[in-house]
Amino acid sequence: MRIGIPKEMKDNENRVGMTPAGVAELTKHGHTVFVQHTAGENSGFSDEEYAEVGAEILPTINEVYAQADMIVKVKEPIEPEYGLIRKDQLVFTYFHFACDRPLTDAMIKSGAVCLAYETVQKADRSLPLLVPMSEVAGRMAALNGAFYLQKTKGGKGKLISGVPGVKPTKVLVLGGGTVGEAAARMAAGMGADVTITDISLPRLRQLENELPANVHALYSTEHNIRKELPDVDIVIGSVLVPGDKTPHLITRSMLGLMEKGTVLVDVAIDQGGCFETSHPTTHSDPVYEVDGIVHYCVANIPGAVPNTSTMALTNATLKYAVALADKGWRQACKDDEALFKGLNIVDGKITYKAVADVWGLPY
Ligand code: NAD
């Protein structure tokens, strides 16, 4: 198969759809891979590295789309790319159709096969192509919380670990899923005194058993959260209620329970956020204050570490990309239920119910 790796066009998106290691695997399977000139540059991968593993470097995005039967990328196509996607071309990427009507309409019109990373789902309901980005975002949340605790950044002026003779800081993680576990592990590794909450008792048992001794698992109720707030230093929001809006576990009035300079990191901001006072921010302007409480609400946290994020993403997508290239999408989706669930739009028709329902379109 002929596979295309275009350079991402979305503002501030530095990741790329596949690393040279991934391309090497595809060429080993006999496929032809076209990589756009400088596509991997911002993730730390040069054209030469791709060429060494057999990729053909093409100068423009138009040529990559024109040559390829399958496009592998990171973010959803944006408006200038819509016209480049043609009938029956397979596009394997994050789409998030439920948040973007113009994209949905454009992909219906294109007649392409849209296989969305975010809905590839295994039998145990896990989302294997979302997990790696949550693992990155959780770790980064702890690092950013520690960074903004500095006095010069608006924080309380505390070092996350403390030092011998001075107590470590207190970190509260709301939601003990992939993001929450990664955040708790990182904060604990830096020496903080960590509390992680969830509404699932089996999950709390697992977290208590598997995480270091300076992490304590607490059942999530408003009462319990209120009791934690007066002496907490960093709160990390990582709750997800599938198919629903994220609940506001810390309301505006609860900000008054915390000391000024407390840092709130709302990782769940891409689903509306866990704090009532959260609104999305960007890497170029990541924080703001409400009532003296620092809010960090960047919606694409992994974008700050594109080298790690690109490698983590390729690790997860590669086996699916190889199957799609080896067998073609029809057979690959027949053979693998997880991949089948990734099909969102095929030949002008929506094939994923939740997307059709959001836009009131036929399914
Ligand atoms: P997950 O499904 O693995 O974990 C969510 C957890 O929240 C579950 O364990 C669930 O039991 C728990 N939960 C639900 N309601 C709760 C409540 N009331 N109190 C406490 N816990 C509750 O999800 P995840 O992969 O960890 O993702 C978490 C959020 O982070 C999602 O919204 C995801 O989209 C977002 N995310 C954001 C970025 C970013 O860059 N900002 C990156 C990756 C993920």
PDB file of N, CA and C and ligand atoms in Angstrom, residues 133-134 137 175-180 197-200 203 220 238-241 247 249 267-271 298-302, ligand 1:
ATOM      1  N   MET A 133      -1.595   9.270  25.221  1.00  0.00           N
ATOM      2  CA  MET A 133      -1.614  10.728  25.433  1.00  0.00           C
ATOM      3  C   MET A 133      -2.029  11.061  26.870  1.00  0.00           C
ATOM      4  N   SER A 134      -2.867  10.205  27.467  1.00  0.00           N
ATOM      5  CA  SER A 134      -3.233  10.412  28.875  1.00  0.00           C
ATOM      6  C   SER A 134      -2.026  10.158  29.778  1.00  0.00           C
ATOM      7  N   ALA A 137      -0.006  13.310  29.468  1.00  0.00           N
ATOM      8  CA  ALA A 137      -0.659  14.473  30.083  1.00  0.00           C
ATOM      9  C   ALA A 137      -0.636  14.392  31.612  1.00  0.00           C
ATOM     10  N   GLY A 175      -9.870  11.855  40.272  1.00  0.00           N
ATOM     11  CA  GLY A 175     -10.069  10.923  39.160  1.00  0.00           C
ATOM     12  C   GLY A 175      -8.844  10.039  38.992  1.00  0.00           C
ATOM     13  N   GLY A 176      -8.999   8.750  39.283  1.00  0.00           N
ATOM     14  CA  GLY A 176      -7.851   7.843  39.284  1.00  0.00           C
ATOM     15  C   GLY A 176      -7.773   6.953  38.061  1.00  0.00           C
ATOM     16  N   GLY A 177      -8.025   7.514  36.873  1.00  0.00           N
ATOM     17  CA  GLY A 177      -7.875   6.748  35.632  1.00  0.00           C
ATOM     18  C   GLY A 177      -6.436   6.831  35.142  1.00  0.00           C
ATOM     19  N   THR A 178      -6.259   6.798  33.811  1.00  0.00           N
ATOM     20  CA  THR A 178      -4.905   6.810  33.246  1.00  0.00           C
ATOM     21  C   THR A 178      -4.175   8.111  33.589  1.00  0.00           C
ATOM     22  N   VAL A 179      -4.833   9.252  33.367  1.00  0.00           N
ATOM     23  CA  VAL A 179      -4.198  10.547  33.671  1.00  0.00           C
ATOM     24  C   VAL A 179      -3.891  10.639  35.161  1.00  0.00           C
ATOM     25  N   GLY A 180      -4.893  10.321  35.982  1.00  0.00           N
ATOM     26  CA  GLY A 180      -4.740  10.467  37.437  1.00  0.00           C
ATOM     27  C   GLY A 180      -3.627   9.598  37.988  1.00  0.00           C
ATOM     28  N   THR A 197      -8.336  10.371  44.243  1.00  0.00           N
ATOM     29  CA  THR A 197      -9.733  10.002  44.490  1.00  0.00           C
ATOM     30  C   THR A 197     -10.330   9.304  43.282  1.00  0.00           C
ATOM     31  N   ASP A 198     -11.351   8.524  43.518  1.00  0.00           N
ATOM     32  CA  ASP A 198     -12.140   7.942  42.430  1.00  0.00           C
ATOM     33  C   ASP A 198     -13.489   7.521  43.021  1.00  0.00           C
ATOM     34  N   ILE A 199     -14.447   7.205  42.136  1.00  0.00           N
ATOM     35  CA  ILE A 199     -15.736   6.711  42.624  1.00  0.00           C
ATOM     36  C   ILE A 199     -15.812   5.193  42.503  1.00  0.00           C
ATOM     37  N   SER A 200     -14.759   4.596  41.939  1.00  0.00           N
ATOM     38  CA  SER A 200     -14.740   3.140  41.793  1.00  0.00           C
ATOM     39  C   SER A 200     -13.894   2.534  42.922  1.00  0.00           C
ATOM     40  N   ARG A 203     -11.059   0.248  41.700  1.00  0.00           N
ATOM     41  CA  ARG A 203      -9.954   1.061  41.179  1.00  0.00           C
ATOM     42  C   ARG A 203      -9.142   1.667  42.340  1.00  0.00           C
ATOM     43  N   SER A 220     -14.213   9.469  46.351  1.00  0.00           N
ATOM     44  CA  SER A 220     -14.556  10.821  45.897  1.00  0.00           C
ATOM     45  C   SER A 220     -15.980  11.213  46.295  1.00  0.00           C
ATOM     46  N   SER A 238      -8.686  15.138  36.748  1.00  0.00           N
ATOM     47  CA  SER A 238      -8.528  14.108  35.708  1.00  0.00           C
ATOM     48  C   SER A 238      -9.706  13.148  35.703  1.00  0.00           C
ATOM     49  N   VAL A 239     -10.894  13.714  35.904  1.00  0.00           N
ATOM     50  CA  VAL A 239     -12.112  12.888  35.916  1.00  0.00           C
ATOM     51  C   VAL A 239     -12.651  12.750  34.503  1.00  0.00           C
ATOM     52  N   LEU A 240     -13.185  11.585  34.196  1.00  0.00           N
ATOM     53  CA  LEU A 240     -13.886  11.411  32.917  1.00  0.00           C
ATOM     54  C   LEU A 240     -15.136  10.589  33.166  1.00  0.00           C
ATOM     55  N   VAL A 241     -16.268  11.113  32.705  1.00  0.00           N
ATOM     56  CA  VAL A 241     -17.503  10.336  32.723  1.00  0.00           C
ATOM     57  C   VAL A 241     -17.853  10.092  31.254  1.00  0.00           C
ATOM     58  N   PRO A 247     -18.129  16.465  35.612  1.00  0.00           N
ATOM     59  CA  PRO A 247     -18.765  17.194  36.720  1.00  0.00           C
ATOM     60  C   PRO A 247     -17.813  18.239  37.312  1.00  0.00           C
ATOM     61  N   LEU A 249     -16.223  19.333  40.175  1.00  0.00           N
ATOM     62  CA  LEU A 249     -15.975  18.825  41.528  1.00  0.00           C
ATOM     63  C   LEU A 249     -15.498  19.942  42.456  1.00  0.00           C
ATOM     64  N   VAL A 267      -6.677  18.881  33.694  1.00  0.00           N
ATOM     65  CA  VAL A 267      -6.361  18.076  32.498  1.00  0.00           C
ATOM     66  C   VAL A 267      -7.651  17.750  31.740  1.00  0.00           C
ATOM     67  N   ALA A 268      -8.742  17.606  32.470  1.00  0.00           N
ATOM     68  CA  ALA A 268     -10.021  17.233  31.848  1.00  0.00           C
ATOM     69  C   ALA A 268     -10.684  18.399  31.112  1.00  0.00           C
ATOM     70  N   ILE A 269      -9.943  19.479  30.914  1.00  0.00           N
ATOM     71  CA  ILE A 269     -10.519  20.675  30.269  1.00  0.00           C
ATOM     72  C   ILE A 269     -11.040  20.373  28.868  1.00  0.00           C
ATOM     73  N   ASP A 270     -10.441  19.363  28.189  1.00  0.00           N
ATOM     74  CA  ASP A 270     -10.913  19.050  26.833  1.00  0.00           C
ATOM     75  C   ASP A 270     -12.317  18.458  26.839  1.00  0.00           C
ATOM     76  N   GLN A 271     -12.811  18.063  28.018  1.00  0.00           N
ATOM     77  CA  GLN A 271     -14.198  17.566  28.129  1.00  0.00           C
ATOM     78  C   GLN A 271     -15.014  18.519  28.997  1.00  0.00           C
ATOM     79  N   VAL A 298      -4.442  23.869  29.915  1.00  0.00           N
ATOM     80  CA  VAL A 298      -4.038  23.677  28.514  1.00  0.00           C
ATOM     81  C   VAL A 298      -4.738  22.433  27.945  1.00  0.00           C
ATOM     82  N   ALA A 299      -5.365  22.610  26.788  1.00  0.00           N
ATOM     83  CA  ALA A 299      -6.199  21.536  26.237  1.00  0.00           C
ATOM     84  C   ALA A 299      -5.392  20.478  25.487  1.00  0.00           C
ATOM     85  N   ASN A 300      -4.161  20.801  25.068  1.00  0.00           N
ATOM     86  CA  ASN A 300      -3.331  19.784  24.377  1.00  0.00           C
ATOM     87  C   ASN A 300      -1.964  19.696  25.051  1.00  0.00           C
ATOM     88  N   ILE A 301      -1.972  19.226  26.281  1.00  0.00           N
ATOM     89  CA  ILE A 301      -0.740  19.163  27.075  1.00  0.00           C
ATOM     90  C   ILE A 301       0.365  18.367  26.357  1.00  0.00           C
ATOM     91  N   PRO A 302       0.073  17.202  25.737  1.00  0.00           N
ATOM     92  CA  PRO A 302       1.162  16.428  25.107  1.00  0.00           C
ATOM     93  C   PRO A 302       1.882  17.189  24.005  1.00  0.00           C
TER      94      PRO A 302
HETATM   95  P1  NAD B   1     -10.055   7.509  32.418  1.00  0.00           P
HETATM   96  O1  NAD B   1     -11.383   7.066  31.919  1.00  0.00           O
HETATM   97  O2  NAD B   1      -8.902   6.578  32.354  1.00  0.00           O
HETATM   98  O3  NAD B   1     -10.195   7.976  33.945  1.00  0.00           O
HETATM   99  C1  NAD B   1     -11.251   8.759  34.439  1.00  0.00           C
HETATM  100  C2  NAD B   1     -11.473   8.363  35.869  1.00  0.00           C
HETATM  101  O4  NAD B   1     -12.375   9.304  36.464  1.00  0.00           O
HETATM  102  C3  NAD B   1     -12.096   6.968  36.050  1.00  0.00           C
HETATM  103  O5  NAD B   1     -11.270   6.150  36.863  1.00  0.00           O
HETATM  104  C4  NAD B   1     -13.438   7.262  36.719  1.00  0.00           C
HETATM  105  O6  NAD B   1     -13.855   6.256  37.628  1.00  0.00           O
HETATM  106  C5  NAD B   1     -13.120   8.561  37.442  1.00  0.00           C
HETATM  107  N1  NAD B   1     -14.275   9.341  37.885  1.00  0.00           N
HETATM  108  C6  NAD B   1     -15.482   9.510  37.279  1.00  0.00           C
HETATM  109  N2  NAD B   1     -16.266  10.324  38.022  1.00  0.00           N
HETATM  110  C7  NAD B   1     -15.533  10.676  39.111  1.00  0.00           C
HETATM  111  C8  NAD B   1     -15.775  11.497  40.243  1.00  0.00           C
HETATM  112  N3  NAD B   1     -16.947  12.128  40.411  1.00  0.00           N
HETATM  113  N4  NAD B   1     -14.781  11.639  41.167  1.00  0.00           N
HETATM  114  C9  NAD B   1     -13.590  11.014  41.015  1.00  0.00           C
HETATM  115  N5  NAD B   1     -13.315  10.216  39.968  1.00  0.00           N
HETATM  116  C10 NAD B   1     -14.270  10.059  39.028  1.00  0.00           C
HETATM  117  O7  NAD B   1      -9.724   8.868  31.625  1.00  0.00           O
HETATM  118  P2  NAD B   1      -8.259   9.484  31.405  1.00  0.00           P
HETATM  119  O8  NAD B   1      -7.638   8.872  30.209  1.00  0.00           O
HETATM  120  O9  NAD B   1      -7.535   9.455  32.701  1.00  0.00           O
HETATM  121  O10 NAD B   1      -8.636  10.987  31.008  1.00  0.00           O
HETATM  122  C11 NAD B   1      -9.077  11.928  31.967  1.00  0.00           C
HETATM  123  C12 NAD B   1      -9.368  13.242  31.263  1.00  0.00           C
HETATM  124  O11 NAD B   1      -8.165  13.818  30.760  1.00  0.00           O
HETATM  125  C13 NAD B   1     -10.280  13.102  30.032  1.00  0.00           C
HETATM  126  O12 NAD B   1     -11.192  14.155  30.029  1.00  0.00           O
HETATM  127  C14 NAD B   1      -9.329  13.216  28.868  1.00  0.00           C
HETATM  128  O13 NAD B   1      -9.971  13.671  27.693  1.00  0.00           O
HETATM  129  C15 NAD B   1      -8.385  14.250  29.417  1.00  0.00           C
HETATM  130  N6  NAD B   1      -7.097  14.391  28.702  1.00  0.00           N
HETATM  131  C16 NAD B   1      -6.681  15.667  28.487  1.00  0.00           C
HETATM  132  C17 NAD B   1      -5.460  15.912  27.893  1.00  0.00           C
HETATM  133  C18 NAD B   1      -5.005  17.327  27.737  1.00  0.00           C
HETATM  134  O14 NAD B   1      -4.043  17.555  27.006  1.00  0.00           O
HETATM  135  N7  NAD B   1      -5.602  18.292  28.404  1.00  0.00           N
HETATM  136  C19 NAD B   1      -4.667  14.858  27.454  1.00  0.00           C
HETATM  137  C20 NAD B   1      -5.118  13.543  27.689  1.00  0.00           C
HETATM  138  C21 NAD B   1      -6.345  13.316  28.328  1.00  0.00           C
END
